[in-house]
Amino acid sequence: MDVIKGNLVFSKSLNELVIRENAYIAFDDKGIEGIYDSFPSHLKDANLTDYGNALILPSFCDMHLHAPQYPMLGIGMDLPLIDWLNTYTFPTEAHFADKEVARRVYSVLAKELIKKGTTRVAMFSSLHTDATIILMEELEKAGVVGYVGKVNMDRNGGVNLQETTEESINETIRFIKESKKFKHLKPIITPRFTPSCTNELMEALGRIARDYNLPIQSHLSENVGEIAWVKELHPDTTNYYESYEKYGLWNSRTLMAHCVHSNEKELSAIKDAGVAVVHCPSSNENLTSGYARVRKMLDMGITVYLGSDIAGGDHLSMFDNVAAAIRASKARMKMDEDNTPFLNVEEAFYLATTAPASFFGDKTFEKGAPLHAIVLTDDNLPTVRKLSVKERFERAIYRQEENAIKAVYSENKRVL
Amino acid sequence: MDVIKGNLVFSKSLNELVIRENAYIAFDDKGIEGIYDSFPSHLKDANLTDYGNALILPSFCDMHLHAPQYPMLGIGMDLPLIDWLNTYTFPTEAHFADKEVARRVYSVLAKELIKKGTTRVAMFSSLHTDATIILMEELEKAGVVGYVGKVNMDRNGGVNLQETTEESINETIRFIKESKKFKHLKPIITPRFTPSCTNELMEALGRIARDYNLPIQSHLSENVGEIAWVKELHPDTTNYYESYEKYGLWNSRTLMAHCVHSNEKELSAIKDAGVAVVHCPSSNENLTSGYARVRKMLDMGITVYLGSDIAGGDHLSMFDNVAAAIRASKARMKMDEDNTPFLNVEEAFYLATTAPASFFGDKTFEKGAPLHAIVLTDDNLPTVRKLSVKERFERAIYRQEENAIKAVYSENKRVL
């Protein structure tokens, strides 16, 4: 049994932030044994790591990001979605046909995720099966757990980044079978977005998701040009989401990134199906997609998670993306001029920690849950008075000194 | 004579970004001797530092920031301006009556500025003269140059943060005299903002600025509540700016932070007087002040600079603030729905480098100008193809690996 000690800060729900100062978390390889306010006498033989005055937060879940776009992080931010995809993104992803490129880039990405405190992901790879398996190998080695999807795209991909329908189906099945070797990483069905997949492919993917009992991830209503394009491709639909729904790609294990422009009907369909929205504020700002109505979604009872969406987003760190969610929500408030309250720090933090943990079937900082945690120090930041743990937590979201993250735990193991 | 070699990227004007690959800058303690595409033979005895493939950028000017708010960076971001001032800011600034607090905080701040590549500033201190002199000592020691203002506030300051009118005037004169000892730091007249200064004090400050031939900095039209308050305090004015103008605090050496809500008349008055607007996008987002019409200002020929405005802003690094200016400009475009083009990377960079350098009387990367530069490496960031210097420059704005800044030069001296 191991025990770590520090100042715990975590969300029980959207509005309930729990702070337990100088508390002890006992855990072993089966998960958290208990959380205590003083060192538990029945654990006297346990191995204690005392992190002193440090903050111990749940580590982050990044519920939407594109691994092969990592090398272009921070480039090409002056274009809207479709132009950005064709000019920068697709040519970059095409390089991942080369397994050496995949190994080199993904080994860096996996370590960076851990270094920044992200231990669980729902991630897009490229369409390349081999590169996707390499990505999963590197994530597993670094200690990142979660879902990875081989991307499907059998139309509108451009030079060197398109499969035939048959290839796409066969490679998806090969990908699912090969990914059985991983302990902590699982496959997820990943049609890139409706314009990238023929109806035949969509139908096959719906069937595969059902046959193999797999979750699904894609993009929805990110950009007005994209929405108009989907409408052209599916003239029988009134809303973008129907292009997923009609192929069995719309259920309570579906993640849909963005939903910036989802109207009342689409939001109701999201709610009714139990689809989770992955809000990607940094990406939506950069590509001028718009500002999602997150408060409205939450008020409707829709499940919302956060995603960095690199490389539409420009920061891998979920600390930055939590701050971006608050900022985007303030912009939304200014636009609507209706004083809808913006997301506060603990609400945005919840969307990146406790909320998405449930997608993996996990509770957060509870007996029986796996330990996913960040240990963060801030002793070197100057203060003029003693800050409360709550204030230190808020400051940690907005700023940290370099190397403030002293330890990261993933799936009950220290990985940094 | 010293010579540094690398890939130069700098702005000649708003729309002209100059890239000189593998170029040489020769300089001595009088400034830049010349910039060359090959090593100049007449300088064969000079001391060459070859930075290889690194980028060499002009270092940043931060034209609006509050030094005593540094300890609260990233705290209290959920309140609008006036509540935020009273709840967090004024109590924090009050601590700077203590010289030890000032020494401890300002020594960290000064070093952090250099570490992040900011070498010139126009900075607010608190109302405390002694702490202000300590701030200037620490900036000079670290290698930061520019203007620092002892803040004036003889009303509405709250507990422990207010002077009498007489004290404020006398201390301003003491501050000006004591600051003569600095080689690279100069005083600037700094009425906090109209609600903080009685008419009598404003009048005296206008006189002092004239008598001592000093520039002026303050805040203008940041927040709608603030603007209404100024109107109440000065019922004879139609616009906020008049409360400065009528006391001789409105001229071509005046810096006005924010101008988020300045109307046509105020913008014209800014233009006509040659006042420079300091745009503080991060602060304006955090405190929900709004989104300044920067494109419109630039089109009118108004001088615009950038400021981090810590601690309304949450990042000291001007790389982050350049990215914030682009982002805020995209939000402005979305709000106006008029397709006004947003600021691109080189435009926003210009506002933080070449534009504000002229406030200090300096050119940028030209013969005769003082050398202010950042040397930045990015070799450890993964790529899938050779990036152009322009792309590397864009990526540097949005992201850097830790410790990417390898050297900083300020006023012809290497300071990092």
mmCIF file of N, CA and C in Angstrom, chain A residues 155 193-195 197-199 202-203 218-221 227 230-231 233-251 254 256 259 262-270 273 275:
data_model
loop_
_atom_site.group_PDB
_atom_site.id
_atom_site.type_symbol
_atom_site.label_atom_id
_atom_site.label_comp_id
_atom_site.label_asym_id
_atom_site.label_seq_id
_atom_site.Cartn_x
_atom_site.Cartn_y
_atom_site.Cartn_z
ATOM 1 N N ARG A 155 -13.300 9.823 -48.514
ATOM 2 C CA ARG A 155 -13.553 10.863 -49.530
ATOM 3 C C ARG A 155 -13.045 12.223 -49.013
ATOM 4 N N PHE A 193 -15.195 13.078 -39.981
ATOM 5 C CA PHE A 193 -16.449 13.835 -39.888
ATOM 6 C C PHE A 193 -17.226 13.505 -41.146
ATOM 7 N N THR A 194 -18.466 13.845 -41.204
ATOM 8 C CA THR A 194 -19.341 13.406 -42.292
ATOM 9 C C THR A 194 -18.753 13.670 -43.684
ATOM 10 N N PRO A 195 -18.181 14.847 -43.955
ATOM 11 C CA PRO A 195 -17.638 15.056 -45.303
ATOM 12 C C PRO A 195 -16.513 14.093 -45.678
ATOM 13 N N CYS A 197 -16.497 10.734 -45.005
ATOM 14 C CA CYS A 197 -16.921 9.338 -45.028
ATOM 15 C C CYS A 197 -18.160 9.147 -45.910
ATOM 16 N N THR A 198 -18.054 8.218 -46.857
ATOM 17 C CA THR A 198 -19.219 7.887 -47.680
ATOM 18 C C THR A 198 -20.288 7.211 -46.815
ATOM 19 N N ASN A 199 -21.492 7.197 -47.339
ATOM 20 C CA ASN A 199 -22.599 6.560 -46.609
ATOM 21 C C ASN A 199 -22.310 5.079 -46.353
ATOM 22 N N MET A 202 -19.943 4.863 -43.474
ATOM 23 C CA MET A 202 -20.655 5.204 -42.235
ATOM 24 C C MET A 202 -21.484 4.018 -41.753
ATOM 25 N N GLU A 203 -22.151 3.390 -42.686
ATOM 26 C CA GLU A 203 -22.988 2.246 -42.332
ATOM 27 C C GLU A 203 -22.147 1.103 -41.756
ATOM 28 N N SER A 218 -16.439 11.714 -33.030
ATOM 29 C CA SER A 218 -16.350 12.462 -34.281
ATOM 30 C C SER A 218 -16.522 13.958 -34.009
ATOM 31 N N HIS A 219 -16.766 14.700 -35.091
ATOM 32 C CA HIS A 219 -16.944 16.154 -35.011
ATOM 33 C C HIS A 219 -18.373 16.519 -35.375
ATOM 34 N N LEU A 220 -18.885 17.587 -34.752
ATOM 35 C CA LEU A 220 -20.250 18.005 -35.042
ATOM 36 C C LEU A 220 -20.404 19.524 -34.963
ATOM 37 N N SER A 221 -20.968 20.089 -36.025
ATOM 38 C CA SER A 221 -21.393 21.504 -36.026
ATOM 39 C C SER A 221 -20.334 22.451 -35.467
ATOM 40 N N ILE A 227 -21.159 22.887 -41.879
ATOM 41 C CA ILE A 227 -22.560 22.497 -41.705
ATOM 42 C C ILE A 227 -23.298 22.554 -43.046
ATOM 43 N N VAL A 230 -22.300 19.525 -45.136
ATOM 44 C CA VAL A 230 -22.982 18.297 -44.700
ATOM 45 C C VAL A 230 -24.424 18.264 -45.212
ATOM 46 N N LYS A 231 -25.049 19.407 -45.182
ATOM 47 C CA LYS A 231 -26.429 19.517 -45.665
ATOM 48 C C LYS A 231 -26.503 19.166 -47.164
ATOM 49 N N LEU A 233 -24.353 17.200 -48.710
ATOM 50 C CA LEU A 233 -24.046 15.762 -48.837
ATOM 51 C C LEU A 233 -25.203 14.886 -48.380
ATOM 52 N N HIS A 234 -25.995 15.403 -47.454
ATOM 53 C CA HIS A 234 -27.141 14.655 -46.917
ATOM 54 C C HIS A 234 -28.394 15.503 -47.016
ATOM 55 N N PRO A 235 -28.897 15.672 -48.236
ATOM 56 C CA PRO A 235 -30.057 16.571 -48.415
ATOM 57 C C PRO A 235 -31.304 16.085 -47.670
ATOM 58 N N ASP A 236 -31.317 14.824 -47.268
ATOM 59 C CA ASP A 236 -32.466 14.283 -46.533
ATOM 60 C C ASP A 236 -32.472 14.679 -45.059
ATOM 61 N N THR A 237 -31.396 15.302 -44.578
ATOM 62 C CA THR A 237 -31.337 15.645 -43.156
ATOM 63 C C THR A 237 -31.712 17.100 -42.927
ATOM 64 N N THR A 238 -32.188 17.410 -41.719
ATOM 65 C CA THR A 238 -32.401 18.810 -41.363
ATOM 66 C C THR A 238 -31.284 19.304 -40.456
ATOM 67 N N ASN A 239 -30.626 18.372 -39.778
ATOM 68 C CA ASN A 239 -29.532 18.749 -38.885
ATOM 69 C C ASN A 239 -28.345 17.811 -39.092
ATOM 70 N N TYR A 240 -27.176 18.363 -38.866
ATOM 71 C CA TYR A 240 -25.912 17.660 -39.064
ATOM 72 C C TYR A 240 -25.909 16.319 -38.322
ATOM 73 N N TYR A 241 -26.383 16.311 -37.076
ATOM 74 C CA TYR A 241 -26.284 15.099 -36.245
ATOM 75 C C TYR A 241 -26.959 13.898 -36.890
ATOM 76 N N GLU A 242 -27.981 14.161 -37.718
ATOM 77 C CA GLU A 242 -28.712 13.049 -38.345
ATOM 78 C C GLU A 242 -27.809 12.218 -39.252
ATOM 79 N N SER A 243 -26.759 12.838 -39.776
ATOM 80 C CA SER A 243 -25.833 12.093 -40.647
ATOM 81 C C SER A 243 -25.036 11.057 -39.848
ATOM 82 N N TYR A 244 -24.964 11.199 -38.542
ATOM 83 C CA TYR A 244 -24.396 10.143 -37.694
ATOM 84 C C TYR A 244 -25.492 9.201 -37.188
ATOM 85 N N GLU A 245 -26.602 9.817 -36.788
ATOM 86 C CA GLU A 245 -27.686 9.050 -36.158
ATOM 87 C C GLU A 245 -28.183 7.942 -37.069
ATOM 88 N N LYS A 246 -28.327 8.278 -38.367
ATOM 89 C CA LYS A 246 -28.955 7.283 -39.236
ATOM 90 C C LYS A 246 -28.097 6.060 -39.495
ATOM 91 N N TYR A 247 -26.809 6.131 -39.117
ATOM 92 C CA TYR A 247 -25.933 4.973 -39.307
ATOM 93 C C TYR A 247 -25.557 4.298 -37.974
ATOM 94 N N GLY A 248 -26.289 4.615 -36.928
ATOM 95 C CA GLY A 248 -26.014 3.940 -35.653
ATOM 96 C C GLY A 248 -24.753 4.445 -34.967
ATOM 97 N N LEU A 249 -24.420 5.713 -35.246
ATOM 98 C CA LEU A 249 -23.210 6.301 -34.652
ATOM 99 C C LEU A 249 -23.595 7.401 -33.655
ATOM 100 N N TRP A 250 -24.654 7.177 -32.935
ATOM 101 C CA TRP A 250 -25.242 8.242 -32.102
ATOM 102 C C TRP A 250 -25.864 7.597 -30.885
ATOM 103 N N ASN A 251 -25.074 7.491 -29.805
ATOM 104 C CA ASN A 251 -25.607 6.858 -28.604
ATOM 105 C C ASN A 251 -24.863 7.340 -27.360
ATOM 106 N N THR A 254 -21.064 7.967 -27.382
ATOM 107 C CA THR A 254 -20.562 8.805 -28.478
ATOM 108 C C THR A 254 -20.034 10.133 -27.931
ATOM 109 N N MET A 256 -18.922 13.851 -29.266
ATOM 110 C CA MET A 256 -18.992 14.746 -30.417
ATOM 111 C C MET A 256 -18.275 16.056 -30.070
ATOM 112 N N CYS A 259 -19.790 21.214 -31.431
ATOM 113 C CA CYS A 259 -21.208 21.579 -31.246
ATOM 114 C C CYS A 259 -21.364 23.076 -31.007
ATOM 115 N N SER A 262 -24.783 24.038 -32.823
ATOM 116 C CA SER A 262 -25.940 23.142 -32.673
ATOM 117 C C SER A 262 -27.163 23.945 -32.264
ATOM 118 N N ASN A 263 -28.249 23.747 -32.995
ATOM 119 C CA ASN A 263 -29.485 24.465 -32.664
ATOM 120 C C ASN A 263 -30.289 23.690 -31.605
ATOM 121 N N GLU A 264 -31.451 24.210 -31.265
ATOM 122 C CA GLU A 264 -32.282 23.598 -30.211
ATOM 123 C C GLU A 264 -32.545 22.123 -30.489
ATOM 124 N N LYS A 265 -32.878 21.829 -31.747
ATOM 125 C CA LYS A 265 -33.221 20.447 -32.085
ATOM 126 C C LYS A 265 -32.012 19.536 -31.905
ATOM 127 N N GLU A 266 -30.864 20.009 -32.367
ATOM 128 C CA GLU A 266 -29.654 19.186 -32.250
ATOM 129 C C GLU A 266 -29.269 19.006 -30.780
ATOM 130 N N LEU A 267 -29.385 20.075 -29.999
ATOM 131 C CA LEU A 267 -29.063 19.959 -28.570
ATOM 132 C C LEU A 267 -30.009 18.969 -27.885
ATOM 133 N N SER A 268 -31.274 19.009 -28.258
ATOM 134 C CA SER A 268 -32.231 18.050 -27.673
ATOM 135 C C SER A 268 -31.866 16.622 -28.060
ATOM 136 N N ALA A 269 -31.453 16.434 -29.317
ATOM 137 C CA ALA A 269 -31.063 15.103 -29.778
ATOM 138 C C ALA A 269 -29.819 14.606 -29.020
ATOM 139 N N ILE A 270 -28.913 15.535 -28.744
ATOM 140 C CA ILE A 270 -27.708 15.203 -27.958
ATOM 141 C C ILE A 270 -28.119 14.734 -26.569
ATOM 142 N N ALA A 273 -30.074 11.297 -26.606
ATOM 143 C CA ALA A 273 -29.253 10.106 -26.893
ATOM 144 C C ALA A 273 -28.182 9.882 -25.835
ATOM 145 N N VAL A 275 -25.435 11.563 -25.820
ATOM 146 C CA VAL A 275 -24.147 11.886 -26.451
ATOM 147 C C VAL A 275 -23.415 12.912 -25.572
#
